[in-house]
XYZ file of C-alpha atoms in Angstrom:
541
model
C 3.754 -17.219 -30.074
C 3.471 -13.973 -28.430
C 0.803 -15.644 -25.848
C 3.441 -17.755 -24.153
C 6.081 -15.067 -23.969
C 5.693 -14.057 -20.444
C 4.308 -10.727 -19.802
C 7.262 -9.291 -18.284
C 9.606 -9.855 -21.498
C 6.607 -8.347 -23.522
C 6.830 -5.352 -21.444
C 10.386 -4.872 -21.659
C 10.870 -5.767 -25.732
C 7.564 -3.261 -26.311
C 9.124 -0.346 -24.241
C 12.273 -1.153 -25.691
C 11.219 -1.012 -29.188
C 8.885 2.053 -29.012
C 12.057 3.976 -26.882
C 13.946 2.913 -29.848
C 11.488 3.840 -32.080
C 11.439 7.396 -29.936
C 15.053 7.647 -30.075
C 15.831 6.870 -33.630
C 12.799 9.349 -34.908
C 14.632 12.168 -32.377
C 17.684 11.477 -33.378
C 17.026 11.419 -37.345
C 15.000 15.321 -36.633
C 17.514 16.410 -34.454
C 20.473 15.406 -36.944
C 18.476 16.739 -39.610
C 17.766 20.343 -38.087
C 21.643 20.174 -36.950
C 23.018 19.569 -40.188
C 20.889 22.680 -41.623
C 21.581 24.583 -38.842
C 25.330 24.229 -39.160
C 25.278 25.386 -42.940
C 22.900 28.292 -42.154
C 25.447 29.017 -39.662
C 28.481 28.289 -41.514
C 27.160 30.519 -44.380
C 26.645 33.138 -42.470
C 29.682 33.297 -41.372
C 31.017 32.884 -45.244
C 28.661 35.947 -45.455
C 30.264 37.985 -42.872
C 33.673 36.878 -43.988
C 33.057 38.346 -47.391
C 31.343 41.594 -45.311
C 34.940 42.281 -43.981
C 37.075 41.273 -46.627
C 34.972 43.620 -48.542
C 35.082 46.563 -46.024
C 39.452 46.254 -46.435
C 40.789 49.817 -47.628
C 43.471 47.520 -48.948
C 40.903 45.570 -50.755
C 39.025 48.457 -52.289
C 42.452 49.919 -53.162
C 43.383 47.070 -54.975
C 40.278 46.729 -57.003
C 40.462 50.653 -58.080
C 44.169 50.023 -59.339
C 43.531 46.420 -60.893
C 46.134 44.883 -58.662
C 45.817 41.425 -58.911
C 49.011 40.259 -57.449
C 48.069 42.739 -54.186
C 44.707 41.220 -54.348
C 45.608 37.617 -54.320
C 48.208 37.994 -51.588
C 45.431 39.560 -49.395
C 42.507 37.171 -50.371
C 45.019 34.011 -49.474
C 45.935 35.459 -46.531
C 42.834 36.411 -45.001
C 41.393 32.561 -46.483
C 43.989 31.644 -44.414
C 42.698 33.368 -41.481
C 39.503 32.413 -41.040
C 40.136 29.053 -42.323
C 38.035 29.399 -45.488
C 38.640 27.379 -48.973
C 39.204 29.869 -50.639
C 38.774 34.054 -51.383
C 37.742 35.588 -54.811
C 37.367 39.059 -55.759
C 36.066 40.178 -58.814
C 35.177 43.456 -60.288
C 31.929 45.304 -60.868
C 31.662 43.371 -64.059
C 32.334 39.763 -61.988
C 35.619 39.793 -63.819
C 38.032 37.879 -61.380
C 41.030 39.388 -59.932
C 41.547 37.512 -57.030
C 41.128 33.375 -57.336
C 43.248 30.121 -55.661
C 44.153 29.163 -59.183
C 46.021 31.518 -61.521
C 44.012 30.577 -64.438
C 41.001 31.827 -63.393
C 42.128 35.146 -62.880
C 40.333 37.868 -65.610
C 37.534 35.141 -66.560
C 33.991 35.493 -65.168
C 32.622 34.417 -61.767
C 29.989 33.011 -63.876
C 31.782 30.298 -65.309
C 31.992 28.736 -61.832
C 28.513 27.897 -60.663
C 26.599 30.011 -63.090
C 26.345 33.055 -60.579
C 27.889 36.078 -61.441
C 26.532 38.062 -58.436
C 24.018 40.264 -60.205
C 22.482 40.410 -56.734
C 25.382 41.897 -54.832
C 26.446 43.666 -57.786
C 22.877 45.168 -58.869
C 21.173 45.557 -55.843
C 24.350 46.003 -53.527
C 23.324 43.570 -50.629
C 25.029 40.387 -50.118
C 23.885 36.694 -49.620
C 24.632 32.961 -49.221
C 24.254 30.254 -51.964
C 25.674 26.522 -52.450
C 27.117 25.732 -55.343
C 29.529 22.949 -57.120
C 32.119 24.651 -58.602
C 36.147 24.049 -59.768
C 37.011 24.058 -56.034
C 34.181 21.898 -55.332
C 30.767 21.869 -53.112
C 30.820 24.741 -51.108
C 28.706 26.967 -49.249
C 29.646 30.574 -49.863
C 28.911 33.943 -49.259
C 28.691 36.860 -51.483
C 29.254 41.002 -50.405
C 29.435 44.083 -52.774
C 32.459 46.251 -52.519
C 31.450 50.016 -52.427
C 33.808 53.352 -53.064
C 34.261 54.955 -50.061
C 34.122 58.547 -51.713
C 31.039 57.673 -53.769
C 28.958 54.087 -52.344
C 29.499 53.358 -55.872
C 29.731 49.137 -56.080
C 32.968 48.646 -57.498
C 33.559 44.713 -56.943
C 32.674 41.658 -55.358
C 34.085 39.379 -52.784
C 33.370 35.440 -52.347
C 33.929 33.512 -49.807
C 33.732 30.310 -49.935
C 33.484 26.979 -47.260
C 34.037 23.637 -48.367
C 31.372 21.197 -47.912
C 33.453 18.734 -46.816
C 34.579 20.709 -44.161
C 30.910 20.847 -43.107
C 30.030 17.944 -43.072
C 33.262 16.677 -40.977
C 31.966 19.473 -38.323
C 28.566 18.024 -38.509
C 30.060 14.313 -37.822
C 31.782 15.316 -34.870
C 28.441 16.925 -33.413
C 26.507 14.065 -34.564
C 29.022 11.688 -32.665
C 28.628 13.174 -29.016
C 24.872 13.814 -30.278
C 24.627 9.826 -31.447
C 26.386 8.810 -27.765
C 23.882 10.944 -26.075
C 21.466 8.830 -28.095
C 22.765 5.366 -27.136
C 22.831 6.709 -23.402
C 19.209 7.292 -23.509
C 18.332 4.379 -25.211
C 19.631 2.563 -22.940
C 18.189 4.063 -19.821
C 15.039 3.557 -21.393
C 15.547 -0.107 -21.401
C 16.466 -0.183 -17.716
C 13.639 1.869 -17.093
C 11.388 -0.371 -18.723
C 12.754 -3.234 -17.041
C 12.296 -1.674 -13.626
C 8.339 -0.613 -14.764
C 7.736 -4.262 -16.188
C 9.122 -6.031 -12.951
C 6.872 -3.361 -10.368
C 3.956 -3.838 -12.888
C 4.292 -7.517 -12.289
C 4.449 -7.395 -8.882
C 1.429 -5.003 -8.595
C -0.760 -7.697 -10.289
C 0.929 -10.546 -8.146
C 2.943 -11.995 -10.705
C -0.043 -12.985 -13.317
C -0.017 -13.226 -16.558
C -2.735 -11.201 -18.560
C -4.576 -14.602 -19.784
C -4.723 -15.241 -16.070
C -6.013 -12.182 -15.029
C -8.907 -12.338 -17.555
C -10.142 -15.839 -16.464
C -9.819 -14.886 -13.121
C -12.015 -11.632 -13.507
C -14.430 -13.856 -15.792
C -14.541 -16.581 -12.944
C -15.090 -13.463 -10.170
C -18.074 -12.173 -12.470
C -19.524 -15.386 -12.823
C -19.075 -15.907 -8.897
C -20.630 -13.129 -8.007
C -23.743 -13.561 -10.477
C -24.116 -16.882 -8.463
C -24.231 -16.067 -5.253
C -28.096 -15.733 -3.732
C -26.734 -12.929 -1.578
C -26.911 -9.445 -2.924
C -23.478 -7.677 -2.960
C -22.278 -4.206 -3.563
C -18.915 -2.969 -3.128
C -17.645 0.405 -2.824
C -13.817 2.653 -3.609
C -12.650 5.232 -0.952
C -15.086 7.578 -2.694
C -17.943 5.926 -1.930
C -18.392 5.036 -5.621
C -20.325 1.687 -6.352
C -17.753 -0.473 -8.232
C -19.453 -4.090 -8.345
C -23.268 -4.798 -7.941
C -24.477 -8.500 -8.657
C -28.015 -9.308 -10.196
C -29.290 -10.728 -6.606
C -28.598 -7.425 -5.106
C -30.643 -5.556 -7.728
C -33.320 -8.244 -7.221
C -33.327 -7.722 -3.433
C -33.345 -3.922 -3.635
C -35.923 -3.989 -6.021
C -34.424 -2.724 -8.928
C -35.038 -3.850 -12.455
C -32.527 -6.292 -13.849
C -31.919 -3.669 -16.658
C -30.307 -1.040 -14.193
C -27.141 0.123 -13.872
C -25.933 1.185 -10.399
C -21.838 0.586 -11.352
C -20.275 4.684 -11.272
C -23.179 5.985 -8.863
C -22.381 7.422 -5.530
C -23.453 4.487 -2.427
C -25.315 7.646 -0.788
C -27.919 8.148 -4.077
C -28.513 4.457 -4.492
C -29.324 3.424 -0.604
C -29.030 6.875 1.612
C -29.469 4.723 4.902
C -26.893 2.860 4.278
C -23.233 2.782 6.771
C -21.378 1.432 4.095
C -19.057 4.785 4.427
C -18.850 4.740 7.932
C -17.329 1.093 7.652
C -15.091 2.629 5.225
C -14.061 5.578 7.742
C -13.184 3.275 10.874
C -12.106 0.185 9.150
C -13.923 -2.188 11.157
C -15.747 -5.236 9.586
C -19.321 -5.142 10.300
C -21.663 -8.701 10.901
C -25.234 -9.888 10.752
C -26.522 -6.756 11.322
C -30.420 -5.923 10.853
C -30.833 -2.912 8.795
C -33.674 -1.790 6.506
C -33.012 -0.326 3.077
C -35.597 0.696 0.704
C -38.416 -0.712 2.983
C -37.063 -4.004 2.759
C -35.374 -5.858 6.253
C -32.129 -6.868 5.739
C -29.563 -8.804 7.543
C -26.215 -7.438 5.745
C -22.452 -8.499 6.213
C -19.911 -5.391 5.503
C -16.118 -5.977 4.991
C -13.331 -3.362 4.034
C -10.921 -3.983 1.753
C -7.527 -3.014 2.868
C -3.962 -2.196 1.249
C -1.904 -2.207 3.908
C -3.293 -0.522 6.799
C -5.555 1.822 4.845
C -8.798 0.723 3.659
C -9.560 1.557 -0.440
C -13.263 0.369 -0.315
C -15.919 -2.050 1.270
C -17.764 -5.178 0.299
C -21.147 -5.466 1.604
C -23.348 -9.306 1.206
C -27.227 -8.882 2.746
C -30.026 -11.083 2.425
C -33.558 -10.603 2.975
C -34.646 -11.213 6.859
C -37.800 -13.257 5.449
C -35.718 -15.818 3.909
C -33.526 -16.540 6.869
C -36.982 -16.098 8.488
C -38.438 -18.767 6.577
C -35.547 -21.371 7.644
C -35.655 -20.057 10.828
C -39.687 -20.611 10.639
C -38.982 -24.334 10.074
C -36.069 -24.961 12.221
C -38.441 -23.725 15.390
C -41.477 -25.832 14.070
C -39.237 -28.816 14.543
C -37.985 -27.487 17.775
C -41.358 -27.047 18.771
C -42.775 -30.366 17.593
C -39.243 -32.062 19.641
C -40.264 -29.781 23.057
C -43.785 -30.948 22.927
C -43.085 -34.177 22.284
C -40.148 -34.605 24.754
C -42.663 -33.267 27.629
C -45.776 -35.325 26.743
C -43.166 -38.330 26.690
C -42.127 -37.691 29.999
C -45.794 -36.751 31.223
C -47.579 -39.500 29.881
C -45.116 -41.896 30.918
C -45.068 -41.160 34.586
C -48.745 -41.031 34.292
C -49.127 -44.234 32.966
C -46.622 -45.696 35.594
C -49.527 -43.761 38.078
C -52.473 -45.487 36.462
C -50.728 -49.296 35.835
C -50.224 -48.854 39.775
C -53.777 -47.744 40.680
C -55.005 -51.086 39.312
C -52.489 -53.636 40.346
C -53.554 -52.806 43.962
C -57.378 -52.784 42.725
C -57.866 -48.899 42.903
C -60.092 -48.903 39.616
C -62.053 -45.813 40.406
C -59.405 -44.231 41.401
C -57.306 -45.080 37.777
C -60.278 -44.490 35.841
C -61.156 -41.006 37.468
C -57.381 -39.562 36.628
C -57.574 -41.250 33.183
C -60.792 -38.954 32.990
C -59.355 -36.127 34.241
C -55.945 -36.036 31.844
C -58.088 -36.425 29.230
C -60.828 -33.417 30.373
C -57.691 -30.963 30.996
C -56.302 -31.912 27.600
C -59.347 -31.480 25.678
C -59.806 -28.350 27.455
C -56.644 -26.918 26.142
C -56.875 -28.450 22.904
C -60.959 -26.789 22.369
C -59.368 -23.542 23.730
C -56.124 -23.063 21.403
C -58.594 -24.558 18.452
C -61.085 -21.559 19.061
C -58.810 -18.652 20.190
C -55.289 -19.231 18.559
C -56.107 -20.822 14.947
C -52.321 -20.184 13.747
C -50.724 -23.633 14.475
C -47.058 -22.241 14.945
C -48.016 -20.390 18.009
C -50.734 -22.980 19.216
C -48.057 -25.847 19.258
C -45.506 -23.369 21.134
C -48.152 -22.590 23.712
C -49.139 -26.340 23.910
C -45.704 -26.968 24.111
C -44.578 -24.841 27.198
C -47.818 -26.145 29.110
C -46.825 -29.485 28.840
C -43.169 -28.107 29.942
C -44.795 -26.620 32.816
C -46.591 -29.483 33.868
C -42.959 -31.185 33.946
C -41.428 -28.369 35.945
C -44.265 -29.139 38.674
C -46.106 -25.695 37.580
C -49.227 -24.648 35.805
C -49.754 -22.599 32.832
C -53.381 -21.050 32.732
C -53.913 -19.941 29.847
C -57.719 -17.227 30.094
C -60.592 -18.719 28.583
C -61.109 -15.042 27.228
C -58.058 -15.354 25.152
C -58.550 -14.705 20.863
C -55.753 -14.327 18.795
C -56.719 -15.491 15.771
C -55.656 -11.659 13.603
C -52.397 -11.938 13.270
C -50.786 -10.492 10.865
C -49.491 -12.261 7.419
C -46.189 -10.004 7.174
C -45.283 -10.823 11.142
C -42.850 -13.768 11.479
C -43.969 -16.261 13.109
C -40.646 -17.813 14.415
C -39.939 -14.392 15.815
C -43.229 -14.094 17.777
C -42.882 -17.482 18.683
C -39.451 -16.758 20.009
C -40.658 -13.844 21.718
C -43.756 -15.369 23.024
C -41.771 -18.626 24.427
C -38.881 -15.977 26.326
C -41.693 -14.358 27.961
C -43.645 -17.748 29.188
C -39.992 -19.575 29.895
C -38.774 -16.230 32.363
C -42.046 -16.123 34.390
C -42.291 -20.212 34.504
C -38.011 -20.397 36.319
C -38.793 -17.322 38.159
C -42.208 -19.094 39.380
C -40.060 -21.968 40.317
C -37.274 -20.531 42.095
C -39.644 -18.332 44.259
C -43.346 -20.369 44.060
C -41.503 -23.529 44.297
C -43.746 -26.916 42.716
C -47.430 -25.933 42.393
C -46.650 -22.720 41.163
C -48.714 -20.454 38.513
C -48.116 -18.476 35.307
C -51.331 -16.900 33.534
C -51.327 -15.709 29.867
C -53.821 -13.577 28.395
C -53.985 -12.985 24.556
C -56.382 -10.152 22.951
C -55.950 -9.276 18.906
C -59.163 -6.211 19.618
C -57.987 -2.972 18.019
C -55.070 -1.859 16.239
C -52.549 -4.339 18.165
C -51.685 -7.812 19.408
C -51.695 -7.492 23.523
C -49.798 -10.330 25.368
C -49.943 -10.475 28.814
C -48.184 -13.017 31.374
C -48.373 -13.211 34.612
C -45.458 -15.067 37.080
C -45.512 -15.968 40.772
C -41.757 -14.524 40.825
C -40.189 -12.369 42.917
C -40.913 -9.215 41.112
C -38.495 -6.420 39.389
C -37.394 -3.460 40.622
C -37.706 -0.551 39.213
C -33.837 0.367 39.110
C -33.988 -3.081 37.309
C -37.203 -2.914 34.643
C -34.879 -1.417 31.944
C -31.547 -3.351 32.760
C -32.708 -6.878 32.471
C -33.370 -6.826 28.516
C -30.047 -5.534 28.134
C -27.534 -8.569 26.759
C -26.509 -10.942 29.234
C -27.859 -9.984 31.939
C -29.925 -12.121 34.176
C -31.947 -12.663 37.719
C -31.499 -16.050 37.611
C -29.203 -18.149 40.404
C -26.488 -20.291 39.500
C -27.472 -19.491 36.087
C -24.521 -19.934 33.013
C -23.594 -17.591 30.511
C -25.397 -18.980 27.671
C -28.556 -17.022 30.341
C -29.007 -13.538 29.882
C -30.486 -13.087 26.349
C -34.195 -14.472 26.031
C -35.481 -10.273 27.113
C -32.934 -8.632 25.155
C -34.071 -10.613 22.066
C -37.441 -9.750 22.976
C -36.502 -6.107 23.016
C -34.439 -6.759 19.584
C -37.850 -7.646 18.170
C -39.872 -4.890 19.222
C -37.561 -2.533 17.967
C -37.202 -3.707 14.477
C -41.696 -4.379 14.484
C -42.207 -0.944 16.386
C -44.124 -2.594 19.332
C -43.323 -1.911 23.058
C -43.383 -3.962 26.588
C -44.024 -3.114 30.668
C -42.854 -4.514 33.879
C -45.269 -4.135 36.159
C -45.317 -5.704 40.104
C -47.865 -7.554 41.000
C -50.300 -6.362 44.061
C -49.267 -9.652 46.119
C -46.603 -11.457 44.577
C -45.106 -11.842 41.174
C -44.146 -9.261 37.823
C -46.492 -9.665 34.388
C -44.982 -8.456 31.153
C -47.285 -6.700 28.637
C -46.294 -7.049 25.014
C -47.873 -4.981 22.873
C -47.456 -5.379 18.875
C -48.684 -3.113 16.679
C -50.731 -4.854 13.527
C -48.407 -2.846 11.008
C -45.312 -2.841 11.102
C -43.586 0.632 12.936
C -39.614 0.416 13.266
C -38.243 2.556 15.110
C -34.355 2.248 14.510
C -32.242 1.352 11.449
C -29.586 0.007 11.848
């Protein structure tokens, strides 16, 4: 039953009831400690009462001479003063000579409440007691009379309150004290209202059954995601790590990173300066504990000020590995488009040749297509045994036979030690920017007929690419500028232009290799790659 009361009632009947509970348990203490503190109060005034009844010349005079009539005209008079129930005095034998009722007079204090003030009589200091007695409950207090002349105790005087008269004091307290009570109680239900409704508003107005599945559905999410992901508070505290992201960092399943500051766990991580300026962070190439990364980082706002971050990364070699296959097949399409296109306007070339009887002809440029291919084919066989790169380089000669150019590739060429952990859809991207830049600047400036020359050497501790163009050479002013984003020397070009060098030099800075610009002595630039066999990066990012 109590699961489909909604959690806002719950709120408000549980801070009700435990307010109540508060209130009640203060209220029964406080009443209690009143009511005790009234009679200790009320008897001490009995007390002093008695003090100054007993301190009367008149008083003392009367109990020397045995006066009773002067004695009971003073103790109803003075009971009458200070609103007590009643005066007695007695002598130093309890023997009363002062009482309300006349019949009492000469009998024993005793015979009241079975205390014949053997304390104030013996030991001459007075006191408060309760007792039941023929005027009823009352508190009262007791005070030896002394002889002026000698200190010699020479009576006693009682004085008594009634109960009752308690206890109707105590009701009025306890009624403004009761109010004040109610009061509070109340308030405390308002107040818990006004918590219960901002509580449910804090937690967007669900229920606690939905907040559970919900965090049990965000757990399992985040356990199923490939991606590793780690978020962070404003302290820089790791508050959520998923089992991919210890798996990608290299930790053991078994670890716990949850409560550890982001700066102990990955020190080269910006996670904290995304949480300082606020500003969402995407696809960006880091490397964290050795490992390349592409990583995603998000803050997480409340209102304008941001309370943590989310970061998602993924190993570069898997998005390598798609991107491996995905340039393959753009390969495979390239080299197939262009040999399409060749071989089709050389067959239109040859089926002409002999309709108008030119055999020889026909038969000596079926020869020498095949001779050139073969050539290539024996060469990229011996020197380049990786296939990726020999079917890009295959690829952009057949493209530069299309553009009306030629792509010599040196007989001297060997590339054949190239390293397992270097991506080959990266060096292939790198390789086919380089070739594509000096084969439209050989065009614009060579026109058809031009050359571009590549040179490949894997001797020593790197891989050296070199390509020559028939271009119209770089600047100096401009050697650095043109791998910066977007920028271009070719005419008429589009925006989409402008990135194949600035890739390259994204490359070389996450592998640690390096390039040149160099003019050629006649005409032309050639761009020297080189690529260091191990791996040296030289930012982080």
């Amino acid at each position: 039953m109590a699961r489909k009361t909604r959690l806002k009632t719950r709120m408000i009947l549980t801070l009700a009831l435990v307010s109540a509970l508060q209130t009640a348990l203060i209220g029964g203490v406080a009443g209690y400690y009143l009511s005790e503190s009234l009679y200790s109060e009320i008897g001490q005034r009995a007390l002093m009462v008695a003090k100054t009844v007993a301190a009367a010349p008149s008083v003392i005079a009367g109990i020397q001479q045995h006066d009773t009539e002067a004695l009971n005209r003073l103790a109803s008079t003075m009971a009458a003063t200070n609103e007590a129930l009643f005066i007695v005095i007695g002598d130093h034998r309890a023997i009363r000579l002062a009482h309300p009722s006349p019949d009492r007079i000469g009998k024993s204090m005793a015979d009241d409440d079975g205390d014949d003030g053997g304390e104030a009589l013996k030991n001459g200091r007075g006191y408060v007691s309760r007792a039941v007695g023929t005027l009823g409950d009352t508190v009262r207090g007791k005070a030896p009379v002394f002889a002026p002349a000698t200190g010699e105790i020479i009576g006693i005087v009682s004085v008594g309150y009634s109960v009752a008269q308690v206890g109707n004091t105590i009701q009025r307290y306890k009624f403004v004290f009761y109010g004040i009570v109610g009061l509070m109680l109340l308030v405390s239900i308002l107040v818990a209202v006004v918590i219960a409704g901002r509580f449910k508003r804090e937690i967007f107005g669900l229920e606690p059954e939905e907040i559970a599945r919900l965090f049990e559905e965000r757990n399992a999410t985040l356990q199923s995601v490939r991606e590793g992901i780690i978020a962070v508070n404003r302290d820089g505290i790791i508050t959520t790590v998923n089992r991919a992201a210890l798996e990608t960092l290299g930790f053991d399943n078994g670890t716990s990173l949850v409560g550890r500051p982001i700066h102990e766990v990955l020190p080269d991580s910006d996670l904290l300066s995304v949480l300082k300026t606020g500003t969402p962070d995407f696809d960006r190439e880091v490397w964290l504990r050795n490992r390349q990364m592409v990583v995603n980082r998000l803050p997480v706002r409340q209102g304008d000020e941001a309370i943590g971050v989310v970061a998602s990364f993924r190993l570069r070699d898997e998005l390598d590995h798609v991107s491996q296959q995905l340039t393959r097949i753009q390969q495979y399409a390239d080299t197939l488009r262009s040999q399409t296109h060749e071989y089709s306007n050389k067959l239109h070339t040859i089926a002409g040749l002999i309709q108008i009887g030119a055999h020889d002809d026909a038969l000596s440029l079926i020869g020498r297509e095949t001779s050139d291919h073969q050539s290539l084919i024996h060469l990229l066989l011996e020197a380049v045994p990786d296939p990726v790169i020999a079917g890009c380089l295959l690829g952009k000669y057949n493209r530069a036979r299309e553009m009306g150019l030629h792509l010599d590739i040196d007989s001297g060429s060997q590339m054949s030690d190239i390293p397992d952990a270097m991506p080959r859809d990266q060096l292939v991207s790198v390789l086919g920017n380089l070739i594509d830049n000096a084969l439209e600047a050989t065009r614009q400036h060579a026109g058809e007929g031009g050359r571009v020359t590549l040179s490949m050497t894997d001797l020593g501790q790197e891989l050296i690419f070199e390509v020559d163009d028939q271009g119209a050479g770089v600047g100096e002013g401009e050697r650095d500028r043109i791998f910066e984003k977007g920028v271009t020397s070719k005419q008429g070009t589009s925006k989409q232009h402008g990135y194949g060098l600035y890739l390259v030099r994204q490359f070389l800075e996450r592998w640690g290799g390096s390039i040149t610009v160099e003019s050629l002595p006649d005409v032309g630039s050639r761009f020297t790659l080189y690529l260091p066999k191990v791996p040296e990066p030289r930012s982080a990012h």
